[in-house]
Coordinates of C-alpha atoms in Angstrom, one line a residue:
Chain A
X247 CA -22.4 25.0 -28.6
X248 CA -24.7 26.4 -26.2
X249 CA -25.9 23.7 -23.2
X250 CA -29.5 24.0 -24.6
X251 CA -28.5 22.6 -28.2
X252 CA -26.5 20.1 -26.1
X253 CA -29.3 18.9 -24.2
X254 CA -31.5 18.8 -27.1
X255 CA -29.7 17.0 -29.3
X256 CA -28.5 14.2 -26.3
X257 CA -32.8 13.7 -26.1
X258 CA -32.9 13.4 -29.8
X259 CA -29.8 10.7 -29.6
X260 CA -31.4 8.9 -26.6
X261 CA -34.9 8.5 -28.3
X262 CA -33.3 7.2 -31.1
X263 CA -31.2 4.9 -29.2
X264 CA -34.7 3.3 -27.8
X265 CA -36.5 3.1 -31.1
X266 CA -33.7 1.6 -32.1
X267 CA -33.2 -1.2 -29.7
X268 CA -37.0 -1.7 -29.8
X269 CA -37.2 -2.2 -33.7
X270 CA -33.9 -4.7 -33.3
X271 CA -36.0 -6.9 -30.6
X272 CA -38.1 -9.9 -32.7
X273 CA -41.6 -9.6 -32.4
X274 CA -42.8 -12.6 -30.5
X275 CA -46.1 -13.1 -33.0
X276 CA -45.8 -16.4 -35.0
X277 CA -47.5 -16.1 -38.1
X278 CA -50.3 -18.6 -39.0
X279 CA -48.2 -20.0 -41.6
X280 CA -45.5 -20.6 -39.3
X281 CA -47.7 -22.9 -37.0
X282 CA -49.3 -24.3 -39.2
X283 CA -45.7 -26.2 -40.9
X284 CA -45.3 -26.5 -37.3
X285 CA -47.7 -28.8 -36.6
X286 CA -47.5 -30.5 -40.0
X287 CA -43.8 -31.4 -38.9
X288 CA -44.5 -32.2 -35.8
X289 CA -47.7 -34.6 -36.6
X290 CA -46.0 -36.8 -39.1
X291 CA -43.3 -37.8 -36.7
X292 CA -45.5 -39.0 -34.1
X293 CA -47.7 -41.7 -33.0
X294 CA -50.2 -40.6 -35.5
X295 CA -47.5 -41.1 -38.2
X296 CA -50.5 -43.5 -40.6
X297 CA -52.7 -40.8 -40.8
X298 CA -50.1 -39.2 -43.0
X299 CA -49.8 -42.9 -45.3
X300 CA -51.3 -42.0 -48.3
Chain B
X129 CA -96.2 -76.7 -54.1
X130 CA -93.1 -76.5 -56.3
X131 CA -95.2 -73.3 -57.6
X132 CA -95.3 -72.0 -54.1
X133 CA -91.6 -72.7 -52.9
X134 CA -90.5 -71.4 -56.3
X135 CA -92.6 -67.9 -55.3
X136 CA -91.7 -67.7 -51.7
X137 CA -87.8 -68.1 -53.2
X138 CA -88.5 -65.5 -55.4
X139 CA -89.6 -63.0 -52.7
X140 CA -86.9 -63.6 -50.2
X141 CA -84.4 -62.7 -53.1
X142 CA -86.6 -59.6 -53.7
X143 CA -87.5 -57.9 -50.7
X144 CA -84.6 -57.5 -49.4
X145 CA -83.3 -56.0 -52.7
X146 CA -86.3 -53.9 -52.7
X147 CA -85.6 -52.6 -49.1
X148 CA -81.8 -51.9 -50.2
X149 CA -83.2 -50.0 -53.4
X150 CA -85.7 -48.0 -50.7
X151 CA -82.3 -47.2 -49.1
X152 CA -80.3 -46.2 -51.5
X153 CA -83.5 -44.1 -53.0
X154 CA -82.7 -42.0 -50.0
X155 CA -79.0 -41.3 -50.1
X156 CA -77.8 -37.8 -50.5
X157 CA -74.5 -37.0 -51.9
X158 CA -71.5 -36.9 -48.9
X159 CA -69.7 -34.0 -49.7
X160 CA -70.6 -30.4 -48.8
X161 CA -73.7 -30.0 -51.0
X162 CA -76.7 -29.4 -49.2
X163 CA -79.7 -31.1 -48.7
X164 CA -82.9 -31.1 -50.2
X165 CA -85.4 -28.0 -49.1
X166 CA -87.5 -29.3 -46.5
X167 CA -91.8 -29.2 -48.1
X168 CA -93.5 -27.0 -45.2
X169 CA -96.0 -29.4 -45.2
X170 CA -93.8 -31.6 -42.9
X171 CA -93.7 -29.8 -39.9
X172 CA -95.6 -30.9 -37.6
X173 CA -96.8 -29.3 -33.9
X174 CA -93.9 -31.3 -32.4
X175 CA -91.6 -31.7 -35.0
X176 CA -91.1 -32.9 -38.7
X177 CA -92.2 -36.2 -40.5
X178 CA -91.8 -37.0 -44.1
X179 CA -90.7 -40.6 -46.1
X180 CA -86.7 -39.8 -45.1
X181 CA -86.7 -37.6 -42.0
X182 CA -88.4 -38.1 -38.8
X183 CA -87.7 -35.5 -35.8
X184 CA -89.6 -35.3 -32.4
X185 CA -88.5 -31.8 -30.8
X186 CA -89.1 -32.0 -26.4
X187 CA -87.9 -29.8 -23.6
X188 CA -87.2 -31.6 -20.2
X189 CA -87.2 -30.5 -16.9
X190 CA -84.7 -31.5 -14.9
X191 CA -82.9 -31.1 -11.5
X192 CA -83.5 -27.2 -12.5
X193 CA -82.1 -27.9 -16.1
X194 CA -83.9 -27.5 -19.5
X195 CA -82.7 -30.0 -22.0
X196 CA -83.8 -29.3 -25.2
X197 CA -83.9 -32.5 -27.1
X198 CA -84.6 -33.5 -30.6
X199 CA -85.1 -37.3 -31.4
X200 CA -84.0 -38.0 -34.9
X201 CA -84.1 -41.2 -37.0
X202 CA -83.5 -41.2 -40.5
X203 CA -83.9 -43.6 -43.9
X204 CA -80.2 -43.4 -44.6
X205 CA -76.2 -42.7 -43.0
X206 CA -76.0 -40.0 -45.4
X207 CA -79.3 -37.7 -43.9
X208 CA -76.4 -37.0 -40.9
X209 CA -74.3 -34.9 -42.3
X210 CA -72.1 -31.4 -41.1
X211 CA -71.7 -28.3 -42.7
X212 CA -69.4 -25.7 -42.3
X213 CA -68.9 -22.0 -43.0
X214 CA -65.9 -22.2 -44.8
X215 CA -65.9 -25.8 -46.3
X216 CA -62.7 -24.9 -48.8
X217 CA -60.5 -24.1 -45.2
X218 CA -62.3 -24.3 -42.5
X219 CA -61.2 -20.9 -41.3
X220 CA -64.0 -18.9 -41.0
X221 CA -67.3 -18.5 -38.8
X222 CA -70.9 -17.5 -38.9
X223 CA -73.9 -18.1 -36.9
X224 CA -75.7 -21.9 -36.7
X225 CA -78.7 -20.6 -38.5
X226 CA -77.3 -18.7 -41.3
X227 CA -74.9 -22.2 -41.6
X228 CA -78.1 -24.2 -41.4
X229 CA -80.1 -22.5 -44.2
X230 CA -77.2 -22.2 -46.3
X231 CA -77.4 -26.2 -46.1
X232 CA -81.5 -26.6 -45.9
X233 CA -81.2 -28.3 -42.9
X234 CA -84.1 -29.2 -40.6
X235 CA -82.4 -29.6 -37.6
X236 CA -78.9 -28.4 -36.7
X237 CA -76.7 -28.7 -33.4
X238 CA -73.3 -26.8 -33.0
X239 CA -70.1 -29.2 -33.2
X240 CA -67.1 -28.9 -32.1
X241 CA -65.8 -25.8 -33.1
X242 CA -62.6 -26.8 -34.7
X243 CA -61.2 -23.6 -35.8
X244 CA -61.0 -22.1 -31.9
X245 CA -57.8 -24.2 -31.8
X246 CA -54.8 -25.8 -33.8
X247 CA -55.7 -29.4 -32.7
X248 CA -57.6 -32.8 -33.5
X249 CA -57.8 -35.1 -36.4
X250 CA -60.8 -33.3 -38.5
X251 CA -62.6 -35.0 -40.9
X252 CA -66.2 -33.4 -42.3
X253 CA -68.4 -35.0 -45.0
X254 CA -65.1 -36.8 -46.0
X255 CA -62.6 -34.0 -46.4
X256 CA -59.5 -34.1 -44.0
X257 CA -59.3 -30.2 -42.3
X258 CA -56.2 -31.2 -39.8
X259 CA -54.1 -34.2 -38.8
X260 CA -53.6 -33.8 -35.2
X261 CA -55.4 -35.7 -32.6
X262 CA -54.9 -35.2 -28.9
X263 CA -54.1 -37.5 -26.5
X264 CA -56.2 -34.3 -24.0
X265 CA -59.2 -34.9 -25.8
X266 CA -61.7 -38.1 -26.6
X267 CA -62.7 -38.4 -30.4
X268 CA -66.0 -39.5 -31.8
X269 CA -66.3 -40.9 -35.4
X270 CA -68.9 -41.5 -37.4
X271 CA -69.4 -43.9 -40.1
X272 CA -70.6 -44.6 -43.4
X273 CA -73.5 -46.4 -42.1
X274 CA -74.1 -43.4 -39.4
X275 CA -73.0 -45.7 -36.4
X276 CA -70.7 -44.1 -33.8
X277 CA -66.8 -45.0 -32.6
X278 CA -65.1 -43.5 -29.9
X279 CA -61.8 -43.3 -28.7
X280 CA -61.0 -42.5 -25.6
X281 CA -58.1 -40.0 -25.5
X282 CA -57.4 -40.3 -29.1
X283 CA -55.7 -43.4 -27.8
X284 CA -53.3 -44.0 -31.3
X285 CA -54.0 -47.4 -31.5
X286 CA -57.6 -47.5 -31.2
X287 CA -58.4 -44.7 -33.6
X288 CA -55.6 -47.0 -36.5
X289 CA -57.5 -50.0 -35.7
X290 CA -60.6 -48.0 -36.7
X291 CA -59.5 -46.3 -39.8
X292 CA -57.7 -49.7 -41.1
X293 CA -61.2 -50.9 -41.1
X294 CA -62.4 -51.9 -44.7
X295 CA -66.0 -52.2 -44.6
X296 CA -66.6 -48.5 -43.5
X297 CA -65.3 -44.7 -43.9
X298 CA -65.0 -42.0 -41.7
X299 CA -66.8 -39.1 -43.2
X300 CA -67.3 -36.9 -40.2
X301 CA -65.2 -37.5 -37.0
X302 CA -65.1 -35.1 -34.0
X303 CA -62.4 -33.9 -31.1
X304 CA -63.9 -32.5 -28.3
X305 CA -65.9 -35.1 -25.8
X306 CA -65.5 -36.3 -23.3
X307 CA -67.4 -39.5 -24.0
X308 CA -70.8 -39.6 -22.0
X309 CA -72.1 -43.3 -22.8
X310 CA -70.4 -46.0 -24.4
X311 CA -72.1 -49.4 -24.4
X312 CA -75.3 -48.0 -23.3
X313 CA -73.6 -46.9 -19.6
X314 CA -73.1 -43.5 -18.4
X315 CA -69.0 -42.7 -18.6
X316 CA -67.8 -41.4 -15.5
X317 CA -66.2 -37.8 -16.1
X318 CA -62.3 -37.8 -16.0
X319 CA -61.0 -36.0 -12.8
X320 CA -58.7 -34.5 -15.7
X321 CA -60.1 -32.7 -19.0
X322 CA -59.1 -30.1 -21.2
X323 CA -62.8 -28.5 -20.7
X324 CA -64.0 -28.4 -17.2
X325 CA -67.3 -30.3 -16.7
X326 CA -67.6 -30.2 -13.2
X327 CA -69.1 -26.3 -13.3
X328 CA -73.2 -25.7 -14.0
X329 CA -72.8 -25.1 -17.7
X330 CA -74.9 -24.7 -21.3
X331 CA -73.8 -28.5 -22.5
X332 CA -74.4 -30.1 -25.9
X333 CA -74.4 -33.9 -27.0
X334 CA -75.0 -35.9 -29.5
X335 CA -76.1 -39.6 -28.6
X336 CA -76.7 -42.6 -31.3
X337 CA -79.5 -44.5 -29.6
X338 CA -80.2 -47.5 -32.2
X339 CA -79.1 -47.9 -36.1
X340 CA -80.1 -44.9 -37.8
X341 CA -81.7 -43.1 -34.2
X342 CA -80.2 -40.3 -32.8
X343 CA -80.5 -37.7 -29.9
X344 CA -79.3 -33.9 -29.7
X345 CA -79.4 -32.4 -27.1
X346 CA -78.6 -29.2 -25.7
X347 CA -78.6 -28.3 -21.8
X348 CA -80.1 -24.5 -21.6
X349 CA -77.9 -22.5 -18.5
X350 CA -76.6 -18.7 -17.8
X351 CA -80.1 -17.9 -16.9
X352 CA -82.9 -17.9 -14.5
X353 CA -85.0 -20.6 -15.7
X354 CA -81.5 -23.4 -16.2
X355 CA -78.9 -23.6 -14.5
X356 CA -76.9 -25.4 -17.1
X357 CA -75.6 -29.2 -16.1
X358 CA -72.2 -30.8 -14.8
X359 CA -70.7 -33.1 -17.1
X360 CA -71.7 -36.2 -15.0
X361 CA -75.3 -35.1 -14.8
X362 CA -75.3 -34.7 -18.8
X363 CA -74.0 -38.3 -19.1
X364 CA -76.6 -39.3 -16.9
X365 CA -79.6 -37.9 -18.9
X366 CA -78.4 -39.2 -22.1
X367 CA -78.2 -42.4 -20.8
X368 CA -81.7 -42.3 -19.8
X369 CA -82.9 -41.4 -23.0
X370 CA -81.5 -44.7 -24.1
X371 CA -78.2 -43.8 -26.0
X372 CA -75.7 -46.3 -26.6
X373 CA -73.0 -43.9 -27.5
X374 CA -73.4 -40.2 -26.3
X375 CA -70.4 -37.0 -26.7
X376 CA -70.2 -34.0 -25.5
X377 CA -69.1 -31.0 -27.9
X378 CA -68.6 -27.6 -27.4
X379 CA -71.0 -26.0 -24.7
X380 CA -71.1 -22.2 -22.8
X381 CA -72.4 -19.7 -25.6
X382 CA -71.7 -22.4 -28.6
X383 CA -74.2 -24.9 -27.6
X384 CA -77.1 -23.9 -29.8
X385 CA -80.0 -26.4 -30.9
X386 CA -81.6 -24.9 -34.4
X387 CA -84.9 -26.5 -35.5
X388 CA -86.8 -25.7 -38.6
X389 CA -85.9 -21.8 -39.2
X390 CA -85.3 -21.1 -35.5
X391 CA -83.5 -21.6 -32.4
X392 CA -85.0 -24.8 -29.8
X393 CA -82.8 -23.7 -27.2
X394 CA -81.7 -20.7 -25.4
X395 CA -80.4 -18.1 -28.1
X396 CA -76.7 -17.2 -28.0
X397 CA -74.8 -14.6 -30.4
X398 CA -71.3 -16.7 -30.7
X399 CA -70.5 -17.3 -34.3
X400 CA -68.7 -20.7 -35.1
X401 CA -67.3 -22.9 -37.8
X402 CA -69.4 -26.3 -38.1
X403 CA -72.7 -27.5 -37.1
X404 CA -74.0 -30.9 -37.6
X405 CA -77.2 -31.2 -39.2
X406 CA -80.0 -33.5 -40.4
X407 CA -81.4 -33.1 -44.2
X408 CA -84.6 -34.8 -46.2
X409 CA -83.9 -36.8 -48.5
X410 CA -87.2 -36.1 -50.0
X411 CA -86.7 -34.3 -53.1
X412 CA -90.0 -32.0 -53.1
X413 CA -89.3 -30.1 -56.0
X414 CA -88.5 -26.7 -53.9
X415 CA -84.7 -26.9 -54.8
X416 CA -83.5 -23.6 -55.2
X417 CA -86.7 -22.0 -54.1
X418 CA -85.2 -21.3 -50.6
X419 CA -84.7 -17.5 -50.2

């Protein structure tokens, strides 16, 4: 194998090394959903516990 | 004389049930519907008058501010109502006046803006949008009769010793503030507050200054002709105009004063979620009329 195949196919291993890794880290946007249950959670637990007495 | 003790017995049974009639004559529905369309003939050069709704509209010089002020008093609790963009949710935005003449409001201030965050115990025309209040913010609450409560820092408490109260509801309450006035006395402004109120800014309040009397007002800035006002200086003027309770809501680009098809103060282009408006109670027969 020539050293310009080499090179080549080392690039083509690296990139997708780095798309890789970057796909496998979580995406730090919480969905509306998400916060929303968390506040709901986190509400009834507190002080304001009676608003939730239905 | 028995004749004339029997009549005058008779009359202080029914005026007063007359008067509560009168009232009741006047009540709109509290829930999202809107109010009755406004007759043109009501408008008057400095503001509207008809049998329900009285508004005096005034701008004020001072210290290099322009407060645009609207006096209101109205027959009954339920002429003070809110309205909202998106009244299923509570998601969504629009600007004050398309919100106002979807509700045929005659006069309409911007709240509190409620869905810019994820906080505050939200109540409008008697539908719960959020159960969260925050101990960073002061609340305002208005009840069935149109009176107004605060609580000061959404103090937990003070805000179940309101709600446990039998004799009223809560159909609109606010989270924003701080409080300006309570008691009839200027509030100092907290050193500490999630908004800052010490800079020159557009301001907007709502004040209750007797039963059924209110003031909005909104503090013109961002330009050459106002400055805009400090917090303190806002809860100064309000107590001047003879508020017992005043609060400040949302200001900079939100504070927005609409009267009768048009803005009263200085013209912004920020969309928002709620506004709180006054209504007739005059059914005029133009129901449905409105364009």
């Amino acid at each position: 194998m020539s050293q310009k195949i080499r090179n080549i196919l080392l690039t083509i291993l690296s990139a997708a090394l780095l798309i890789g890794f970057a796909a496998a880290i979580p995406s730090p946007v919480i969905s509306d959903e998400a916060l929303d249950a968390y506040w709901a959670e986190a509400a009834e637990d507190d002080e304001y516990a009676f608003l939730f007495d239905d | 004389m028995r004749k004339l003790i029997a009549i005058l017995l008779l009359m202080t049974m029914l005026i007063p049930a007359a008067l509560a009639d009168e009232a009741a004559d006047f009540a709109l529905p509290m829930d999202h519907s809107a109010g009755h369309v406004a007759d043109p003939a009501g408008y008057t050069e400095s503001g509207y008058e008809d049998e329900s709704l009285s508004i005096t509209m005034e701008r004020i010089q001072e210290d290099g501010v322009t407060y645009n002020v609207a006096r209101v008093k109205i027959a009954h609790a339920s002429q003070l109502r809110t309205g909202l963009e998106d009244p299923e949710k509570g998601k969504k935005s629009n600007y004050v006046h398309n919100i106002a003449a979807r509700y045929n409001a005659v006069l309409a201030l911007s709240g509190d803006f409620f869905v810019k965050n994820k906080v505050g115990y939200v109540v409008r025309q008697g539908q719960v949008y959020r159960k969260k209040p925050t101990e960073a913010r002061d609340m305002l609450l208005i009840d069935s009769n149109g009176d107004f409560h605060v609580v000061y820092r959404s103090n937990a408490e003070d805000l179940q010793a309101l709600l446990s109260r039998t004799d009223v509801t809560f159909p609109n309450i606010f989270n924003f503030g701080p409080v300006l006035v309570d008691k009839g006395e200027a509030v100092a402004i907290p050193e500490k507050y999630e908004f800052n109120l010490k800079r020159y800014e557009p301001r907007c309040a709502i004040g209750q200054v007797g039963p059924l009397e209110y003031l909005l007002v909104v503090a013109d800035g961002r330009s050459d002709t106002s400055t805009g006002a400090k917090g303190e200086q806002l809860a100064s003027f309000m107590a001047s105009q003879g508020c017992i309770t005043a609060y400040n809501l949302d200001g900079g680009d939100t504070a927005l004063l609409w009267f009768g098809g048009d803005y009263y103060s200085r013209k912004t282009k920020r969309a928002q979620s709620d506004i709180i408006y006054f209504a007739t109670a005059v059914d005029a027969g133009l129901d449905g009329t409105e364009e």
